[in-house]
Short mmCIF file of C-alpha atoms and ligand atoms in Angstrom, two decimals:
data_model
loop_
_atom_site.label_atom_id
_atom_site.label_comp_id
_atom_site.label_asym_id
_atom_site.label_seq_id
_atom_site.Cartn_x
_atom_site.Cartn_y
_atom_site.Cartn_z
CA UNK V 1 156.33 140.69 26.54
CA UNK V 2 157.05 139.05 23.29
CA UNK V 3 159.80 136.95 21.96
CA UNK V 4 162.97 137.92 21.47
CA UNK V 5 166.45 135.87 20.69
CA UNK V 6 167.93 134.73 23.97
CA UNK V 7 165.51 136.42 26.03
CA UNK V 8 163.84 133.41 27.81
CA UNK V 9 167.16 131.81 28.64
CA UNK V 10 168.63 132.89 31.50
CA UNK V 11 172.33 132.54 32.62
CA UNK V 12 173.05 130.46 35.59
CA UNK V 13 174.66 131.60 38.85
CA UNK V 14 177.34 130.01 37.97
CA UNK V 15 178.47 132.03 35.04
CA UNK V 16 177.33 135.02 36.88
CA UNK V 17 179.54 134.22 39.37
CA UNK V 18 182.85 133.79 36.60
CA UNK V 19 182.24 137.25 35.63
CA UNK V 20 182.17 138.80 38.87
CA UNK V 21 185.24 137.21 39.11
CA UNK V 22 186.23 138.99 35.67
CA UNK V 23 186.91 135.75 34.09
CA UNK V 24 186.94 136.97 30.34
CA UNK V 25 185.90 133.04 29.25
CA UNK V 26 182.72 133.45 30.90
CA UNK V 27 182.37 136.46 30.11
CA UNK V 28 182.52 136.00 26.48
CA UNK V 29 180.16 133.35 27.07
CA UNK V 30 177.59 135.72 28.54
CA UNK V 31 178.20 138.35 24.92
CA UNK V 32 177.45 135.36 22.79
CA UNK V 33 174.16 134.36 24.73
CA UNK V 34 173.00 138.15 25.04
CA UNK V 35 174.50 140.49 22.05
CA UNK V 36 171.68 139.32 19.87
CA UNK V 37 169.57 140.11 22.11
CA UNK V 38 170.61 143.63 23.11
CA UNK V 39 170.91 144.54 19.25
CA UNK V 40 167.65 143.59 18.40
CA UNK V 41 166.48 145.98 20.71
CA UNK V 42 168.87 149.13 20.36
CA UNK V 43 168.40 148.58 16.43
CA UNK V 44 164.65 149.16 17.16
CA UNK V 45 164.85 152.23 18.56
CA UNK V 46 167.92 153.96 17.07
CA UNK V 47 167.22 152.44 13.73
CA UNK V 48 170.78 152.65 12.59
CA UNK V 49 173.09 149.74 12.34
CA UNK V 50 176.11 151.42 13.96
CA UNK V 51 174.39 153.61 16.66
CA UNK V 52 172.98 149.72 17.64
CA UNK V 53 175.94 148.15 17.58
CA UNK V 54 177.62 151.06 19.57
CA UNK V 55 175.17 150.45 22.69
CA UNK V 56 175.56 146.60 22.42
CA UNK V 57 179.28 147.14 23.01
CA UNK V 58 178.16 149.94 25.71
CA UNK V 59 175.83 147.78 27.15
CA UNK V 60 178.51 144.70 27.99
CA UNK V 61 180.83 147.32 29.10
CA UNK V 62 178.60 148.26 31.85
CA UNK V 63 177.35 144.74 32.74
CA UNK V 64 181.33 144.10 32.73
CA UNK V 65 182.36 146.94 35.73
CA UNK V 66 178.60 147.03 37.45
CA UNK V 67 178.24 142.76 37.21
CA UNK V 68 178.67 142.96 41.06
CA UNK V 69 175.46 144.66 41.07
CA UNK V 70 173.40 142.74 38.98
CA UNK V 71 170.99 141.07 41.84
CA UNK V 72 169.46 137.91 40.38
CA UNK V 73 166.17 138.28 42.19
CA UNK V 74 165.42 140.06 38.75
CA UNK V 75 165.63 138.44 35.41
CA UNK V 76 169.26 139.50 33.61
CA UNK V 77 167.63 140.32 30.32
CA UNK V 78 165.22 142.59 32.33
CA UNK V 79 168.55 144.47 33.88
CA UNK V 80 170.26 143.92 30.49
CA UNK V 81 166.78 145.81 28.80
CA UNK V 82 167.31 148.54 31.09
CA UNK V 83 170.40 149.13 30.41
CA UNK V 84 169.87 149.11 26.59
CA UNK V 85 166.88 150.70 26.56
CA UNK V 86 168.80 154.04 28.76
CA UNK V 87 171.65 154.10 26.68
CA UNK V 88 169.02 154.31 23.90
CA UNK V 89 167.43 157.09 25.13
CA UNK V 90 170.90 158.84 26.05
CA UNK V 91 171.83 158.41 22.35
CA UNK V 92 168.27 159.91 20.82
CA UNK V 93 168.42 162.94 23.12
CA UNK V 94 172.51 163.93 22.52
CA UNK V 95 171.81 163.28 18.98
CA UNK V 96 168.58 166.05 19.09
CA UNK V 97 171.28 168.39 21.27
CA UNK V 98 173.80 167.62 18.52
CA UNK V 99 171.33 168.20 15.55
CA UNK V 100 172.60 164.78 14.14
CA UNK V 101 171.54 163.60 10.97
CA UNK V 102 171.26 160.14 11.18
CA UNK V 103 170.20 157.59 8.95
CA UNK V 104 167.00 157.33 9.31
CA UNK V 105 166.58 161.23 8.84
CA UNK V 106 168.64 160.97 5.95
CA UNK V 107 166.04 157.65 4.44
CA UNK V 108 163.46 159.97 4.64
CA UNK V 109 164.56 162.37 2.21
CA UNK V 110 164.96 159.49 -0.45
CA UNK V 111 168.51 158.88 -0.21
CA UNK V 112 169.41 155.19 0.00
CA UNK V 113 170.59 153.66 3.31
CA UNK V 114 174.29 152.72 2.85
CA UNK V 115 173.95 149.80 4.74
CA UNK V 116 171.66 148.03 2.74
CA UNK V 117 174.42 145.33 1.85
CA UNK V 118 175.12 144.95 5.19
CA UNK V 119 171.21 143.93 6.10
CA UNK V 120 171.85 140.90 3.50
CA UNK V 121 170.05 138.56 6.56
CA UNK V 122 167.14 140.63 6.78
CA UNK V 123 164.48 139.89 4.48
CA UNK V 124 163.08 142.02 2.06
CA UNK V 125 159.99 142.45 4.42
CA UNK V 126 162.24 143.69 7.48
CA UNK V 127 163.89 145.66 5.17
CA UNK V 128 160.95 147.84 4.23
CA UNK V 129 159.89 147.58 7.27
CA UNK V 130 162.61 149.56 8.69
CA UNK V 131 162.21 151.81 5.79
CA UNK V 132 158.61 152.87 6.49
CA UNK V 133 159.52 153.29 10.67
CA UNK V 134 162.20 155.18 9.99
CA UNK V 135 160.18 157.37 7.74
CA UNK V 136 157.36 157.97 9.97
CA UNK V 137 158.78 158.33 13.42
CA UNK V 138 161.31 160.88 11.95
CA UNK V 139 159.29 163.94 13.85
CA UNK V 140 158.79 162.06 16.94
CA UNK V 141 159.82 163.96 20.24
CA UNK V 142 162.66 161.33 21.73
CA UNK V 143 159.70 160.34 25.21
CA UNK V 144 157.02 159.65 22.52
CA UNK V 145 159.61 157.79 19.94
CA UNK V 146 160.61 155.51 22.85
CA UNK V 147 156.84 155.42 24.27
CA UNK V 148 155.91 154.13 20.53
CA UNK V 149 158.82 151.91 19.94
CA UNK V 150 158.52 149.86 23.55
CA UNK V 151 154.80 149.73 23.74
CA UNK V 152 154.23 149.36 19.68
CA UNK V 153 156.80 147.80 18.09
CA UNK V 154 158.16 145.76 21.20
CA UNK V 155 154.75 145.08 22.76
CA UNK V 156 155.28 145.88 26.00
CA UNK V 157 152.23 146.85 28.40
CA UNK V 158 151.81 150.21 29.54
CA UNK V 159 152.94 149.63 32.86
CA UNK V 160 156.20 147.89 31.58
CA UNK V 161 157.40 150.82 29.45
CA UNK V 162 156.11 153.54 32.73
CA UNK V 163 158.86 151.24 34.74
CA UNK V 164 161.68 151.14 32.13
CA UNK V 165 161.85 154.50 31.09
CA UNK V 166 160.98 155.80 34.67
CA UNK V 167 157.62 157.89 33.89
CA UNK V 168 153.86 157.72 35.07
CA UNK V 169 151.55 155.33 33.38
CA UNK V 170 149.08 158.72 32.58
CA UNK V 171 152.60 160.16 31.06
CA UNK V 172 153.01 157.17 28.71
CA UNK V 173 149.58 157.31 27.54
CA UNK V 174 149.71 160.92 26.59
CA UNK V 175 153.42 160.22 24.68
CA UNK V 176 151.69 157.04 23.19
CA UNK V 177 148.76 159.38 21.57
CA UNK V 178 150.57 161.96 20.58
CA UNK V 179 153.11 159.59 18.66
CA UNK V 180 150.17 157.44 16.90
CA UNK V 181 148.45 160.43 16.36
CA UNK V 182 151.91 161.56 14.43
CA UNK V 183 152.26 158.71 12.96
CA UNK V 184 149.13 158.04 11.72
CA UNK V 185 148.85 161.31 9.81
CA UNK V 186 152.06 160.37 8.27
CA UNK V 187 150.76 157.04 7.10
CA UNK V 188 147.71 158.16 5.47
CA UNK V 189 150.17 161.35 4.01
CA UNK V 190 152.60 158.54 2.66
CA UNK V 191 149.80 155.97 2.12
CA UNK V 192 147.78 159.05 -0.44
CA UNK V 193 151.00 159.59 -2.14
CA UNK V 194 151.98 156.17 -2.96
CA UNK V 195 155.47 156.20 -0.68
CA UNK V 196 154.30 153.32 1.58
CA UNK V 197 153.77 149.87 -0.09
CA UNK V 198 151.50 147.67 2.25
CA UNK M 1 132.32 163.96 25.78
CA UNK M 2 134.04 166.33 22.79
CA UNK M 3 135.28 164.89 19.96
CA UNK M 4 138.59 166.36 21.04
CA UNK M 5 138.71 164.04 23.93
CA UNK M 6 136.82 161.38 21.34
CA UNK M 7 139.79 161.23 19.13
CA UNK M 8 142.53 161.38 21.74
CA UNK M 9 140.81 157.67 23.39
CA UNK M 10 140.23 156.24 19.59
CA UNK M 11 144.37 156.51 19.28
CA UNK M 12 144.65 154.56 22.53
CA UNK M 13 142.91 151.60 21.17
CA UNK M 14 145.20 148.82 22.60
CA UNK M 15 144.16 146.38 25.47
CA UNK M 16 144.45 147.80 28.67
CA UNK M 17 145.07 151.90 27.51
CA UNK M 18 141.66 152.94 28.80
CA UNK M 19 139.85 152.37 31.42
CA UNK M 20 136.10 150.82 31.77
CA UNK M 21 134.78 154.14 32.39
CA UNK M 22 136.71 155.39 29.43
CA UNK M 23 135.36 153.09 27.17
CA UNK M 24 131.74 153.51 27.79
CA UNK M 25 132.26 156.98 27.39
CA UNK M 26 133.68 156.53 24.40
CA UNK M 27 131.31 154.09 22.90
CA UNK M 28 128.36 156.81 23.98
CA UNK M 29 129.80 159.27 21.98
CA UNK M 30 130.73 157.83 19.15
CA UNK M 31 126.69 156.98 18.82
CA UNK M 32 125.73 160.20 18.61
CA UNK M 33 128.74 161.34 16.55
CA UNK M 34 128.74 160.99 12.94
CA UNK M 35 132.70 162.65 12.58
CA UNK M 36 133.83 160.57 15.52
CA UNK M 37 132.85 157.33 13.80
CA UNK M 38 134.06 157.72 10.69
CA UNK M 39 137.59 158.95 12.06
CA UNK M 40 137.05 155.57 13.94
CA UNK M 41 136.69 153.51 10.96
CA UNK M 42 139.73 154.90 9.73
CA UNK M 43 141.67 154.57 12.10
CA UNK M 44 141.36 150.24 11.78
CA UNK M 45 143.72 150.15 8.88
CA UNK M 46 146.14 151.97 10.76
CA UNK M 47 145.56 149.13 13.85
CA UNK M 48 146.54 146.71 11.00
CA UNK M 49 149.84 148.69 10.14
CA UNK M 50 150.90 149.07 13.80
CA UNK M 51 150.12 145.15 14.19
CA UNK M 52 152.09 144.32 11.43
CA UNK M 53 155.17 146.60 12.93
CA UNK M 54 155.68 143.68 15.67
CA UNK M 55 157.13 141.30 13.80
CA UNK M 56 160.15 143.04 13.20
CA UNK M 57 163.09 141.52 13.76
CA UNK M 58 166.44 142.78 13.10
CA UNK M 59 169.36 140.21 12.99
CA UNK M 60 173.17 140.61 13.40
CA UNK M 61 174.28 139.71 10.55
CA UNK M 62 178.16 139.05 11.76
CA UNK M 63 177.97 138.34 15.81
CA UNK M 64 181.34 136.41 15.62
CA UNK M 65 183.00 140.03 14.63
CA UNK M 66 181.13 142.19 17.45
CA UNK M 67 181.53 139.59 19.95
CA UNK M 68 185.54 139.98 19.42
CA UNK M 69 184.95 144.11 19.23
CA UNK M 70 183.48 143.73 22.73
CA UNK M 71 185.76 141.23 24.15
CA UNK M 72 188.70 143.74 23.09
CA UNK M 73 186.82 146.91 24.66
CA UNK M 74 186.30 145.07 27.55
CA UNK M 75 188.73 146.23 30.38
CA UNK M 76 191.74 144.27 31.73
CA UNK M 77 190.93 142.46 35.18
CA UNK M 78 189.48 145.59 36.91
CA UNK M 79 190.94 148.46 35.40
CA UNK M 80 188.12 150.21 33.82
CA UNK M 81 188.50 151.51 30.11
CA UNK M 82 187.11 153.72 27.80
CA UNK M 83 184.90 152.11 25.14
CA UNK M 84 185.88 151.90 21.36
CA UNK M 85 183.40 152.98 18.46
CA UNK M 86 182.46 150.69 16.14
CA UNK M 87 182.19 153.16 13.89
CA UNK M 88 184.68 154.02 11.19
CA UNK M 89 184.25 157.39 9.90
CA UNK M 90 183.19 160.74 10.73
CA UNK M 91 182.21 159.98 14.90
CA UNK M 92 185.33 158.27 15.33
CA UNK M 93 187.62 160.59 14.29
CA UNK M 94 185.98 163.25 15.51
CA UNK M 95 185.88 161.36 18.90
CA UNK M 96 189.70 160.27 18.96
CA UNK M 97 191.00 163.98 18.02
CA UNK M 98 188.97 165.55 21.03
CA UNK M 99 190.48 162.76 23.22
CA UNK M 100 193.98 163.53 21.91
CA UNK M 101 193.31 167.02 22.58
CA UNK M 102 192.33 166.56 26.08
CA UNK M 103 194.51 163.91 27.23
CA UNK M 104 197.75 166.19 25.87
CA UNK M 105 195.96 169.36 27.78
CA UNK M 106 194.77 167.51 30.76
CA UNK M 107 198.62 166.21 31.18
CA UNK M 108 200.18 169.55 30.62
CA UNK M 109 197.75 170.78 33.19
CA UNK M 110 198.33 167.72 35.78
CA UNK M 111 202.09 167.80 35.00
CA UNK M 112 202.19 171.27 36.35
CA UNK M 113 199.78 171.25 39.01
CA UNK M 114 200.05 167.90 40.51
CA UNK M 115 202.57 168.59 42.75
CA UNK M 116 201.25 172.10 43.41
CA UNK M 117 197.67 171.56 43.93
CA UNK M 118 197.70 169.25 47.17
CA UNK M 119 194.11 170.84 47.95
CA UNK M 120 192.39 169.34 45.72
CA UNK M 121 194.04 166.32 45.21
CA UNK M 122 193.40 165.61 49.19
CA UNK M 123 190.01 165.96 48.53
CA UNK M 124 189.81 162.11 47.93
CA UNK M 125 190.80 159.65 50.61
CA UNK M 126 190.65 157.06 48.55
CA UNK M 127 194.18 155.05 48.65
CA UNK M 128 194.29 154.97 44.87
CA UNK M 129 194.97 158.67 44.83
CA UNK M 130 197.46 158.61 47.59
CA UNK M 131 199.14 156.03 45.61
CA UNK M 132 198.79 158.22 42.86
CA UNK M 133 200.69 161.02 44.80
CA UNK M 134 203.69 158.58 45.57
CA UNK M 135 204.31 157.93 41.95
CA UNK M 136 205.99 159.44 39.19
CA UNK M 137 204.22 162.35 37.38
CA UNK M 138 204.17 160.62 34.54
CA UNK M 139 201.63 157.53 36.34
CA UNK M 140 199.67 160.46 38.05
CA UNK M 141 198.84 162.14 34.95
CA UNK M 142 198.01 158.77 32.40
CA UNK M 143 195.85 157.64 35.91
CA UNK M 144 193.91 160.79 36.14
CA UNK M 145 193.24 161.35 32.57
CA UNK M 146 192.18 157.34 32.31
CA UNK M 147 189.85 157.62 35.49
CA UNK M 148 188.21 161.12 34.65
CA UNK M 149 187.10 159.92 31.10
CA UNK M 150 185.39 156.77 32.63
CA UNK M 151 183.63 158.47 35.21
CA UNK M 152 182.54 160.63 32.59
CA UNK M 153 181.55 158.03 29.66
CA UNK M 154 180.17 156.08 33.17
CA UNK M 155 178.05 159.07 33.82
CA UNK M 156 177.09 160.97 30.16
CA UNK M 157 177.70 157.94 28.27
CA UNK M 158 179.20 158.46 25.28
CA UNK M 159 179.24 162.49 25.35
CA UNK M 160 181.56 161.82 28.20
CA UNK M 161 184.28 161.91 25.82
CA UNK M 162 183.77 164.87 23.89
CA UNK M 163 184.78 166.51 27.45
CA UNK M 164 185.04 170.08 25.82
CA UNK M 165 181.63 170.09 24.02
CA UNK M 166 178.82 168.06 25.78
CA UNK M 167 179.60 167.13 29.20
CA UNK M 168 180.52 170.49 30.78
CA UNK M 169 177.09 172.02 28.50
CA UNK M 170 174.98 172.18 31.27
CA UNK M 171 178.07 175.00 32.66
CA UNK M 172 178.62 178.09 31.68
CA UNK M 173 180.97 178.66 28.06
CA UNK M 174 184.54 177.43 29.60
CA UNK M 175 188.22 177.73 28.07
CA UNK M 176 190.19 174.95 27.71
CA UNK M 177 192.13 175.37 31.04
CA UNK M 178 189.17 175.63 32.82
CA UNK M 179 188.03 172.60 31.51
CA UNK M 180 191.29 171.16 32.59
CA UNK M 181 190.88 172.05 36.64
CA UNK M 182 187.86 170.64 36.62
CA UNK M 183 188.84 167.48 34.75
CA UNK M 184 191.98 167.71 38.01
CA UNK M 185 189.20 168.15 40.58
CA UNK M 186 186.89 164.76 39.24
CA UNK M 187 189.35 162.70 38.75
CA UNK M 188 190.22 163.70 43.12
CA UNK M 189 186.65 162.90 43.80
CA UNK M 190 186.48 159.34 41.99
CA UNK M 191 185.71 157.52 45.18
CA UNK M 192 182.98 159.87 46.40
CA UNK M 193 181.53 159.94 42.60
CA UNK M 194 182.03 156.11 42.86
CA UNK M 195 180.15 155.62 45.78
CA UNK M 196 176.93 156.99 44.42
CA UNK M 197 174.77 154.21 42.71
CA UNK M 198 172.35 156.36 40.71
CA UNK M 199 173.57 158.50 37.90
CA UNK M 200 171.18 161.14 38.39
CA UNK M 201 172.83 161.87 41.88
CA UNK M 202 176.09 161.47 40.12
CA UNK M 203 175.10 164.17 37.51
CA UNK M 204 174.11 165.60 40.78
CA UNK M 205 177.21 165.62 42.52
CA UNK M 206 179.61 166.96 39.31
CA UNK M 207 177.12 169.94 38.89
CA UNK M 208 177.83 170.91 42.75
CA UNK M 209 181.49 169.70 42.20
CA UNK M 210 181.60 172.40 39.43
CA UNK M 211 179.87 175.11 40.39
CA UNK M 212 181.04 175.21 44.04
CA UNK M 213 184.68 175.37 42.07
CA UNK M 214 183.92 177.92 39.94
CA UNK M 215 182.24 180.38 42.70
CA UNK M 216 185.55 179.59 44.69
CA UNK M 217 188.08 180.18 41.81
CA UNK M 218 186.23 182.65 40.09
ZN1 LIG H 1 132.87 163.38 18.03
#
């Protein structure tokens, strides 16, 4: 796994034990250490500033009423990435049902995200970064866009991502394909046009 | 090999996605296989992109602000609550008009039934409904329209609360005072819905819930 804000510290029974209690001090404590954490990943999948922020504030609801069943035999990021990474996946698939248009569809068609101002911290890099992702997983089914996004982008092994999102290892290698195979014609489309700048 | 088969292995070119067996295959074909090769050679500038992907790292840029949007979602000492978006257009709205909608049907519906529909209420032994059924109609109804949305938004996550649209989709097309009875008939089986740890048997259990309802009412 690779580095991520927060994700090497661990809390301490201690605090774990405050917000079983539901003391709101400790609790608050435990957002602070974690939110950054849980963002980072929801914003790489969803893609969209608000539908991130959304499942962080999901995400510590959850951990608030199901805390009693966190067991701590298991890291609490690794719950906490579970958690995320579900709600992720419950977002992509109602917003297929739903026929959203999010962002990231929208970026694709050359209008201008409308949070740009609000990405002030990222650097111009990240920024295009996002840009081109956005862009080229836009056709992805929402199994091969998550496949892509842990195991690409995240760098998790295949036999991670088969554990968090519950499928065989044989099913994440065909999703994994399938979405480089996607996204490499898209490259070379955008890369022959002139749309991506490398 | 086919270069079919070929092409599907060169796109799984990470550390550990094939197997020795794989491989060797792989690298015997691609001997013999002038296409194969070249779509191999290719392919390296795309490794480079995907490599480059990883160090992507999106930053909050105001955590002070969410942190206090998640302390004041956050339910009071035990009393579970239904989240608040983030989001201030559009969703939101939408969102808060659908739960206005509901809550004001759900309570018309309780407000008349409660008293009437012992049934289903008794369904539940927990003590929090027979609590329920010792206060004023008034309690009952806020109570049961509070604890049926969280099961829901516990359950569907955020479609949860769009009760009319996505959460009773997997049903058959229901009017709004159908929707109502059944919203009556979760909020009696909290406990039992409570009880289950994994959503999927939870999903499980409301699809019986419903269906066993609706071949008994209907
Ligand atoms: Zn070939």
């Amino acid at each position: 796994m690779r580095k991520d804000t927060g994700k090497n510290i661990q809390p301490d029974t201690a605090l774990i034990g405050s917000c079983i209690k539901k003391d709101r001090t400790a609790f608050k404590q435990l957002v602070t250490m974690y939110q950054q954490y849980a963002y980072n990943l929801a914003f790489k999948i969803l893609l969209e500033e608000e539908d991130a922020k959304d499942v962080v504030q999901e995400t510590f609801i959850r951990i608030w009423n199901h805390i009693d069943n966190y067991r701590k035999e298991i890291l609490f990021t690794t719950w906490m990435y579970r958690i995320v990474t579900n709600l992720c996946y419950d977002k992509l698939k109602s917003f297929k049902r739903k026929n959203h248009v999010s962002l990231h569809d929208a970026a694709g068609q050359g209008i201008n995200l409308t949070n740009e101002t609000e990405h002030n911290a990222d650097s111009a890099e990240n920024h295009e970064m996002i840009k081109q992702i956005r862009r080229l997983s836009r056709g992805l089914t929402t199994k091969q866009r998550m496949v892509f996004i842990l195991r690409d982008i995240q760098g998790h092994s295949v036999k991670e991502v088969s554990e968090v999102l519950n499928m065989s290892e044989g099913a994440v290698k065909t999703n994994l394909y399938l979405a480089r195979m996607f996204i490499r014609e898209e490259f070379y489309k955008s890369e022959n046009t002139g749309r991506i700048v490398r | 090999m086919n270069c079919h088969t070929s092409k599907k292995y060169l796109y799984l070119f990470r550390e550990g996605e094939l197997s020795k067996t794989e491989k060797a295959a792989l690298t015997r074909h691609l001997k013999d296989c002038n296409t194969c090769r070249m779509f191999a050679e290719k392919t390296q500038g795309f490794e480079y992109y995907l490599n480059s992907l990883q160090s992507f790292e999106p930053q909050l840029t105001n955590p002070e602000k969410l942190t206090e949007e998640i302390m004041q979602n956050i339910p009071d000492n035990g009393k579970k609550r239904v989240i608040k978006s983030t989001r201030l257009f559009g969703t939101l709205i939408v969102r808060v008009a659908a739960s206005i909608l509901i809550i004001i049907q759900v309570a018309m519906y309780v407000y008349q039934k409660s008293f009437i529909n012992h049934s289903v209420l008794s369904l539940n032994n927990n003590n929090q409904t027979t609590r329920s059924q010792n206060h004023d109609r008034q309690n009952l109804n806020a109570e049961c329209v509070e604890q049926t949305k969280t099961i829901l938004l516990d359950i569907f996550g955020d479609a949860g609360i769009t009760l009319r649209h996505s959460t009773f989709a997997f049903t058959k097309n229901l009017s709004p005072g159908e929707i109502e009875s059944y919203a009556v008939q979760i909020c009696a089986c909290s406990s039992e819905i409570e009880k289950l740890r994994d959503k999927e048997q939870k999903k499980l259990f409301l699809t019986n819930l419903i269906n066993k309802e609706m071949t008994l009412k209907f």
